[in-house]
Coordinates of N, CA and C and ligand atoms in Angstrom, one line a residue:
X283 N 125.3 73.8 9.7 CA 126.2 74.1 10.8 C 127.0 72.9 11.1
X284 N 128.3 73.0 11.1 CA 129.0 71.8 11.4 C 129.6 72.1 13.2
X285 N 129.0 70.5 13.7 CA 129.7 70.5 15.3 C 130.4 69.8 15.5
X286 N 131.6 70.7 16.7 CA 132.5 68.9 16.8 C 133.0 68.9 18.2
X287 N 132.9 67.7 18.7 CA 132.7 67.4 19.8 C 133.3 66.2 20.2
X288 N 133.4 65.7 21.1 CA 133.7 64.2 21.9 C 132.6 63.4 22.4
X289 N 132.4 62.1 21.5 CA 132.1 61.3 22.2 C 132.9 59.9 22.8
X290 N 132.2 59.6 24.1 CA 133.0 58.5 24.7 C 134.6 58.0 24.3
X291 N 134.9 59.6 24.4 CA 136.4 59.5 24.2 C 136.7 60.2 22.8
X292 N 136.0 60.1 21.5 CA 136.7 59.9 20.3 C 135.8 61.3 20.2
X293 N 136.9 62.4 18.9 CA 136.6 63.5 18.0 C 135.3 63.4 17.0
X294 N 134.5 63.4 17.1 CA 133.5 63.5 16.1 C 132.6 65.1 15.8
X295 N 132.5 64.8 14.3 CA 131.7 66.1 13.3 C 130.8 65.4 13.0
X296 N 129.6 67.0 13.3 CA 128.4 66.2 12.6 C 128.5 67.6 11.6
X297 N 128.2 67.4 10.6 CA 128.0 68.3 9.1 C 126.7 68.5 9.1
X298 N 126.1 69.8 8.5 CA 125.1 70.1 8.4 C 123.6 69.8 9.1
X299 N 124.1 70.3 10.6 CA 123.5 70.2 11.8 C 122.1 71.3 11.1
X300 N 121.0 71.0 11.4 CA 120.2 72.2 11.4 C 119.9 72.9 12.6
X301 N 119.7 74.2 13.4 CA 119.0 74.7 14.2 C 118.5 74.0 15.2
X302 N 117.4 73.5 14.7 CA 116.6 73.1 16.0 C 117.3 71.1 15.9
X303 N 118.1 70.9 15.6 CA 118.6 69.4 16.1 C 118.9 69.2 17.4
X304 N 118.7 68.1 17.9 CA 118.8 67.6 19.3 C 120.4 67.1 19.3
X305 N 120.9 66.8 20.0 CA 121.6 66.3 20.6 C 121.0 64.5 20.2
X306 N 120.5 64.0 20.8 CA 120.0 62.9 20.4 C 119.6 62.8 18.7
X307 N 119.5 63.6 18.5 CA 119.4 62.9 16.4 C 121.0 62.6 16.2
X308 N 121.1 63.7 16.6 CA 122.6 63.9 16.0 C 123.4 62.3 16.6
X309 N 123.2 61.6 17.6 CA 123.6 60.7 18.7 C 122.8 59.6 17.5
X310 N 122.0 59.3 17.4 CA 121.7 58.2 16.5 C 121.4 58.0 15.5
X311 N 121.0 59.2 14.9 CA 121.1 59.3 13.4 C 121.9 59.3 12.4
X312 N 123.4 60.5 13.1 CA 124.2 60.7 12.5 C 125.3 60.4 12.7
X313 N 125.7 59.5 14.2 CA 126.8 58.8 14.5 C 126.6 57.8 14.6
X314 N 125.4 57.1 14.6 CA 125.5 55.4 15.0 C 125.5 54.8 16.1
X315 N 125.1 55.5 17.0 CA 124.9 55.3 18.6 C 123.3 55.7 18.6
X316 N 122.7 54.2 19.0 CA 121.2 54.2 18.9 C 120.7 54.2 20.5
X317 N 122.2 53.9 21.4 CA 121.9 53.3 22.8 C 120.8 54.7 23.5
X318 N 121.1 55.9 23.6 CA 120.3 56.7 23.5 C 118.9 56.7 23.1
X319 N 117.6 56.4 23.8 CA 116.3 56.2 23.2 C 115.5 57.5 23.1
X320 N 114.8 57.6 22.0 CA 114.0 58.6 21.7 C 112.6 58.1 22.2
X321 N 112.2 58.4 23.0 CA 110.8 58.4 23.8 C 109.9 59.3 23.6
X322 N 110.0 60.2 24.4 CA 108.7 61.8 24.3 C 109.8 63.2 23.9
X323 N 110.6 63.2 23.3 CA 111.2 63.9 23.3 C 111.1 65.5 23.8
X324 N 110.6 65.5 25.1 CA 110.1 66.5 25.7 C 110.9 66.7 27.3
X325 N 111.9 65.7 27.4 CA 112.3 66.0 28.4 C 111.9 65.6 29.9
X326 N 110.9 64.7 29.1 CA 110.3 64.1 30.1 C 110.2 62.8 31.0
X327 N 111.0 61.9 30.2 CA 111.1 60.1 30.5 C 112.3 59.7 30.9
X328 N 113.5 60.5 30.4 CA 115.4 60.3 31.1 C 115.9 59.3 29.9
X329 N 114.9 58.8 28.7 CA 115.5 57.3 28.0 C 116.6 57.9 27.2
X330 N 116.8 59.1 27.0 CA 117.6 59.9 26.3 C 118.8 60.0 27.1
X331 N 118.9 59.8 28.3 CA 119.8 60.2 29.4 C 121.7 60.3 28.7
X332 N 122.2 61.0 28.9 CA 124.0 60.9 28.2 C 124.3 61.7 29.3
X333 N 125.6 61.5 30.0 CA 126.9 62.9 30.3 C 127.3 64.0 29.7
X334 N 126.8 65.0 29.5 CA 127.3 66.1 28.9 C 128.5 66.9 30.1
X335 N 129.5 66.7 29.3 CA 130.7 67.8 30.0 C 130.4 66.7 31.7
X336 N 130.0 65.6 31.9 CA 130.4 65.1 33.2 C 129.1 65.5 34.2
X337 N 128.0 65.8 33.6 CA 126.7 66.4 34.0 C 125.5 65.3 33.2
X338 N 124.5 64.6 33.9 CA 124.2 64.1 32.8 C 122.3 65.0 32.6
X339 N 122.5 64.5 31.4 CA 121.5 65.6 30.8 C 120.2 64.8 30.0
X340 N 119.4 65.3 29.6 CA 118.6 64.5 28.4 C 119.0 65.2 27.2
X341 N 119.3 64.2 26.3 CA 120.0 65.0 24.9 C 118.9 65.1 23.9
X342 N 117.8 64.8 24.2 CA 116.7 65.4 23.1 C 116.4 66.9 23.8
X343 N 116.5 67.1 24.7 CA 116.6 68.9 25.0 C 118.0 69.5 24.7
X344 N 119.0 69.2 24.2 CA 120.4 69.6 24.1 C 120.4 69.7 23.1
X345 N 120.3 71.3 22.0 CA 120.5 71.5 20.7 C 122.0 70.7 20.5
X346 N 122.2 70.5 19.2 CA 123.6 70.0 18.8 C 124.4 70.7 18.9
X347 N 124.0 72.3 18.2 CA 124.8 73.3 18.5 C 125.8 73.6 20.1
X348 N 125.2 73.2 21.0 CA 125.7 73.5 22.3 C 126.8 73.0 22.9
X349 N 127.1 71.7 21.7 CA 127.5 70.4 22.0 C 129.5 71.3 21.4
X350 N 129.3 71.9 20.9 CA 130.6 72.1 20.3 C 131.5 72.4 21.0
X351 N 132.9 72.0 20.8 CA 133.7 71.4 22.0 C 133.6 70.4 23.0
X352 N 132.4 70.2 23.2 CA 131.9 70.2 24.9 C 132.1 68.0 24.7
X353 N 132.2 67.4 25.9 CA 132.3 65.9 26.0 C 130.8 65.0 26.5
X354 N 130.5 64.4 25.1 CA 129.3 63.6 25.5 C 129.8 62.2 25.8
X355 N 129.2 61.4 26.7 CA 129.1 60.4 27.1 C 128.3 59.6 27.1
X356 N 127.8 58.7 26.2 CA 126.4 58.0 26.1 C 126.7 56.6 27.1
X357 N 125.6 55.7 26.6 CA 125.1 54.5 27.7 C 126.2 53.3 26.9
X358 N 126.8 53.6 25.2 CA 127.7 53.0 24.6 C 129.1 53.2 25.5
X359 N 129.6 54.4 26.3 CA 130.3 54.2 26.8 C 130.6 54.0 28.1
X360 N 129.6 53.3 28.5 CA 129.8 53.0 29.7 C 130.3 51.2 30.2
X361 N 130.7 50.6 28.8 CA 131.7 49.2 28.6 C 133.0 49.6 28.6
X362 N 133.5 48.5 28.9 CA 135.1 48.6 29.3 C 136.3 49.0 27.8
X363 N 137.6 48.6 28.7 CA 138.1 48.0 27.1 C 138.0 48.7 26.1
X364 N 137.7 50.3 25.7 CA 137.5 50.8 24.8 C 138.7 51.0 24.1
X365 N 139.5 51.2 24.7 CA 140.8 52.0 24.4 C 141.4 51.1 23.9
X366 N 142.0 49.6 24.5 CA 142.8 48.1 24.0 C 141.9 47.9 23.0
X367 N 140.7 48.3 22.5 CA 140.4 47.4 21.7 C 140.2 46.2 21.5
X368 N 140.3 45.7 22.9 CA 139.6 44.1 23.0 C 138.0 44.1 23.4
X369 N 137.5 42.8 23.5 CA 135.9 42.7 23.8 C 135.0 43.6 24.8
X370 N 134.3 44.2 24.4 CA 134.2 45.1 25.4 C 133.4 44.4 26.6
X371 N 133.5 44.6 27.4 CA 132.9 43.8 28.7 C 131.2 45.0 29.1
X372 N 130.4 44.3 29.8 CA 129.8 44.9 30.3 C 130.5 45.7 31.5
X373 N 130.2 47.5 31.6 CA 130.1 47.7 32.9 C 129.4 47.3 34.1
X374 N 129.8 47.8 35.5 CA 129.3 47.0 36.8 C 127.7 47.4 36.7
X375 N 127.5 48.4 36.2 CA 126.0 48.9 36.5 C 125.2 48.1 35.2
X376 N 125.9 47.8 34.6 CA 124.6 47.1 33.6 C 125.2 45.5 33.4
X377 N 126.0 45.0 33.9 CA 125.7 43.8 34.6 C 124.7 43.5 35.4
X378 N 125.0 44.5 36.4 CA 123.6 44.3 37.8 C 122.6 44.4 37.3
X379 N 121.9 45.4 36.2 CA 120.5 45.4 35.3 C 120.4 44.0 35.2
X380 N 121.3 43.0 34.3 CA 121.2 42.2 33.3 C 120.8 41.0 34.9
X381 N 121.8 40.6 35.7 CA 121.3 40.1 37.1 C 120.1 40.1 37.5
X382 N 119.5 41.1 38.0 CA 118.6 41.8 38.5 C 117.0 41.3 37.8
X383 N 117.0 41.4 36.6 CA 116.3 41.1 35.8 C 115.5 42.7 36.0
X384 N 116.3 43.6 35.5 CA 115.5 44.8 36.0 C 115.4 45.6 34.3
X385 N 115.4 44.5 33.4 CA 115.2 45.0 31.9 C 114.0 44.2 31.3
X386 N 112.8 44.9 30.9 CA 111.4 44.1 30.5 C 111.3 44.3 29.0
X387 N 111.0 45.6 28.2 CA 111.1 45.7 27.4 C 112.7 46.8 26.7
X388 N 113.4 47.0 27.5 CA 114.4 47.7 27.4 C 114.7 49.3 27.3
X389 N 113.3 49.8 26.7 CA 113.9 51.4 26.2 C 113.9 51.9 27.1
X390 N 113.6 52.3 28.4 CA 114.1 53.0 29.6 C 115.7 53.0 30.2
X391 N 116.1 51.6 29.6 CA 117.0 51.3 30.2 C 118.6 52.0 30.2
X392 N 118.9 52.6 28.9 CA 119.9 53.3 28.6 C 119.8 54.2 29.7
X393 N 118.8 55.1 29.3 CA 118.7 56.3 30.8 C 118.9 55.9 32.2
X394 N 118.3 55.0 32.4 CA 118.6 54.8 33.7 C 120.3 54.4 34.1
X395 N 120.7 53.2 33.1 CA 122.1 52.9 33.5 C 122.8 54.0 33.3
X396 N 122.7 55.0 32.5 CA 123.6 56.6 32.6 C 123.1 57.0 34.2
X397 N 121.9 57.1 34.6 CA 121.5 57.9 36.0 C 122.6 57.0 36.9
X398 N 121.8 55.8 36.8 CA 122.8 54.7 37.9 C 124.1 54.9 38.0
X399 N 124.9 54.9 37.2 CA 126.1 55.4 37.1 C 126.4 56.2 37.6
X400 N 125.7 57.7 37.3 CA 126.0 59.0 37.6 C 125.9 59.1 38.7
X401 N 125.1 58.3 39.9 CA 124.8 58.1 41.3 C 126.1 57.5 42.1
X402 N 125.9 56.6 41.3 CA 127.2 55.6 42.0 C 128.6 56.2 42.1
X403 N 128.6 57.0 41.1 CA 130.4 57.9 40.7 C 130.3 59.2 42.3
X404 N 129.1 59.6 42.0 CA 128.7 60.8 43.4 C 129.0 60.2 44.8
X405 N 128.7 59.2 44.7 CA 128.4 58.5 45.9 C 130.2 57.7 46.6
X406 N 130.0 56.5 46.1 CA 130.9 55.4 45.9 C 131.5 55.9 45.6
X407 N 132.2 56.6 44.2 CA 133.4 56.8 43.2 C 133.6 57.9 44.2
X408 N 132.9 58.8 45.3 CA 133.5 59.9 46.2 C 134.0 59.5 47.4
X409 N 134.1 58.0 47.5 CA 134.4 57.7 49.1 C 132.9 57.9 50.2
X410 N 132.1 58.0 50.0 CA 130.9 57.8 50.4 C 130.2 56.5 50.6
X411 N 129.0 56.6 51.6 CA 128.5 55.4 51.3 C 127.9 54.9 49.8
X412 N 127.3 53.7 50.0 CA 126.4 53.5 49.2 C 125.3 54.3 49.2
X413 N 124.6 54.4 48.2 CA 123.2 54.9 48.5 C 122.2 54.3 48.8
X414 N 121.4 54.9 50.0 CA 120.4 54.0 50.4 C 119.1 54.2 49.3
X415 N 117.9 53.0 49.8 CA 117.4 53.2 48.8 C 116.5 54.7 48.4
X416 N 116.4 55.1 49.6 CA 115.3 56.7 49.5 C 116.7 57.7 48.3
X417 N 117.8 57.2 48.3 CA 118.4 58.1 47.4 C 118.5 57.6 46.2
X418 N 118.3 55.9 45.8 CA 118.1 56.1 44.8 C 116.5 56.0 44.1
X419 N 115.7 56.1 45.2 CA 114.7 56.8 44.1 C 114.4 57.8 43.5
X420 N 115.2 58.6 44.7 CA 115.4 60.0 44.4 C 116.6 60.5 42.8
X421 N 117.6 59.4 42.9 CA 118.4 59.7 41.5 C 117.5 59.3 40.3
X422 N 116.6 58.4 40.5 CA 116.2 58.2 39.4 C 114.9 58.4 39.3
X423 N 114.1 59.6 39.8 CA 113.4 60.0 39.9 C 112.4 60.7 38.7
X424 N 113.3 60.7 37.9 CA 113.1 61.5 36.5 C 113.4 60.5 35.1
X425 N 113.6 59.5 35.6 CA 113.6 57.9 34.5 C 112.3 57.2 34.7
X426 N 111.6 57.4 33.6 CA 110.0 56.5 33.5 C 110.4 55.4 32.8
X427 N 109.6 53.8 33.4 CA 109.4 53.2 32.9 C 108.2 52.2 32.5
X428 N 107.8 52.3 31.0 CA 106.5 52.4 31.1 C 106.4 50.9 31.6
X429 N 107.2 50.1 31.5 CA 106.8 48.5 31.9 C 106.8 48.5 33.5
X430 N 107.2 49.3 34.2 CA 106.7 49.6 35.5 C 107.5 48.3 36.4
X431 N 108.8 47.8 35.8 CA 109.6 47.2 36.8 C 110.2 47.7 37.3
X432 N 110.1 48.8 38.5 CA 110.4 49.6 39.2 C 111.6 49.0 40.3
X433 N 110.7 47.6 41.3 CA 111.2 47.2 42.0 C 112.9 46.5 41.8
X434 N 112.5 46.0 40.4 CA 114.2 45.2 39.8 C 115.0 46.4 39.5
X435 N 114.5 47.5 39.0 CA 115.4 48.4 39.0 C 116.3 49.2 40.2
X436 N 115.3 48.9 40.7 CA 116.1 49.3 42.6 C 117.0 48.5 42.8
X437 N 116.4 47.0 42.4 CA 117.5 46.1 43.3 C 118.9 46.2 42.6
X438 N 118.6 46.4 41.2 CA 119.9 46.6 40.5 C 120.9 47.7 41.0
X439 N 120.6 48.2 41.0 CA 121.5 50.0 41.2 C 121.8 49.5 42.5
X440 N 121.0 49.1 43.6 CA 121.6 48.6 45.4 C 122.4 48.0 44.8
X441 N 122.1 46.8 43.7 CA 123.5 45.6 43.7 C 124.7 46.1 43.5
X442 N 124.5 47.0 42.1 CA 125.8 47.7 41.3 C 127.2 48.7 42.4
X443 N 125.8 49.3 43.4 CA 126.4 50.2 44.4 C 127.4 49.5 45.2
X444 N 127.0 48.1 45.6 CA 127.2 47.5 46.4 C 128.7 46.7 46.3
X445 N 128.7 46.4 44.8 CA 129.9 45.9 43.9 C 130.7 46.9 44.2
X446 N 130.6 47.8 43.9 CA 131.6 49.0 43.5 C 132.1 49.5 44.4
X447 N 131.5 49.1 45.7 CA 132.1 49.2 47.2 C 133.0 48.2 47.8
X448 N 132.3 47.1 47.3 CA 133.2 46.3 47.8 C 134.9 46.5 46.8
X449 N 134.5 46.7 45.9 CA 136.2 47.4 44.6 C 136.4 48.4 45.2
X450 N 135.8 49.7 45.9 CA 136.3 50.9 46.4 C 137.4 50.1 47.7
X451 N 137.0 49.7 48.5 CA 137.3 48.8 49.7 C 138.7 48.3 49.2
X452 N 138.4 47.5 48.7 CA 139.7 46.4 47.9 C 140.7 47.1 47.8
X453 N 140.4 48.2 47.0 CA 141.6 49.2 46.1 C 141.6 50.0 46.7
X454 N 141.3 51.0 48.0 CA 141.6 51.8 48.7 C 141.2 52.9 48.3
X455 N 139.6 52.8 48.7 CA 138.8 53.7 48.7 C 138.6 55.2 47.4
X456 N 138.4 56.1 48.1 CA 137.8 57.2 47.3 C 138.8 57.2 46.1
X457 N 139.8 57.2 46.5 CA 140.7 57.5 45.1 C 140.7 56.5 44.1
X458 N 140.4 55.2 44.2 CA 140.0 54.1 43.3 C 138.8 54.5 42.3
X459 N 139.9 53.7 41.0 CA 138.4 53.8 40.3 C 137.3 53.1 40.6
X460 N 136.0 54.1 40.3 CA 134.7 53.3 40.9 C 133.7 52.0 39.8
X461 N 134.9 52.2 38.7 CA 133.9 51.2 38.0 C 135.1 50.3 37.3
X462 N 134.6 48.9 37.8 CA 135.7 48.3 37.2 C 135.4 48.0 35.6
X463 N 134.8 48.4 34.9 CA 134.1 48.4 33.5 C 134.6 49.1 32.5
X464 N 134.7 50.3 33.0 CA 135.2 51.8 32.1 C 135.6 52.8 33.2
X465 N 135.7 53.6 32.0 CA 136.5 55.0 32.6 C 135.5 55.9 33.4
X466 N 136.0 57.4 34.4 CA 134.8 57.6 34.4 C 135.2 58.9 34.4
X467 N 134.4 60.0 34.7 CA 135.4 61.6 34.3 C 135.7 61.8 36.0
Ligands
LIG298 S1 113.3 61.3 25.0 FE1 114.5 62.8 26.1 S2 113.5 62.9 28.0 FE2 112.2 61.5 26.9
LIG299 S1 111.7 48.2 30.7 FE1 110.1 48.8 29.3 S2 110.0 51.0 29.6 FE2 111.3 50.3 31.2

């Protein structure tokens, strides 16, 4: 079965998809985007975490088939600069990880910066507050990490939120882009 789809902006075919393929094989097997971690592939841990269609999902539950047409967004595009073709910069939310010291052994991490994001855009990128912290345990409620640095992960996502307010502010609120890093849908 051939799919074709969008990722992080660009047309891509995957050829000879089988039936039961994920979404995530297809994501790092077959395109070269490893940022996506395969953990328990049950749906259970978020390390898989991507934007599907502007929704974010776990792509080891997302046959490939489903994917057709439709726009994925992995944790690769969430750097700047894609489009100029110059260096790509870290976005605001995985700067603040890299700050924060809220990365121990890394594989959780992809999911979560997709979650973090996906919060901050709801929130911030809507003219809203920041989120306090009861909401973001609650966004990321469904990202395990087995190294259990829970608390840097909090502070991170507060910090990121908190950037991205102070740029909402600057630039004149809700209508501003919410990430000065990349794009966002
Ligand atoms: S690998 Fe997809 S939820 Fe764990
Ligand atoms: S940093 Fe190791 S699983 Fe989270």
């Amino acid at each position: 079965m051939r799919v074709t789809f969008t990722v992080n902006g660009d047309p891509v075919t995957a050829e000879d998809t089988w039936p039961g393929e994920s979404l995530l094989y297809v994501l790092r097997e077959r395109l070269g985007l490893p940022g996506s971690k395969n953990a328990c592939e049950q749906g259970e841990c978020g390390s898989c975490t991507v934007y599907l269609d502007g929704v974010t999902a776990c792509s080891c539950m997302v046959a490939a088939g489903q994917c057709q047409g439709r726009e994925v967004r992995t944790v690769e595009g969430l750097t700047g600069d894609q489009e100029t073709g110059a260096e790509r910069r870290l976005g605001t939310v995985q700067e603040a990880f890299a700050e924060a010291g809220a990365v121990q052994c890394g594989f959780c991490t992809p999911g979560l910066l997709v979650q973090a994001d996906d919060l901050i855009s709801r929130t911030v990128g809507a003219g809203q507050a920041a989120p306090d912290d009861p909401e973001i345990r609650e966004a990321l409620a469904g990202n395990l990490c087995r190294c259990t640095g829970y608390e840097k992960i909090i502070d991170a996502v507060r910090l990121a939120a908190q950037r991205e307010q102070v740029l909402a502010n600057a630039t004149g609120g809700a209508d501003s882009e919410p990430d000065k890093g990349g794009e966002r849908e």
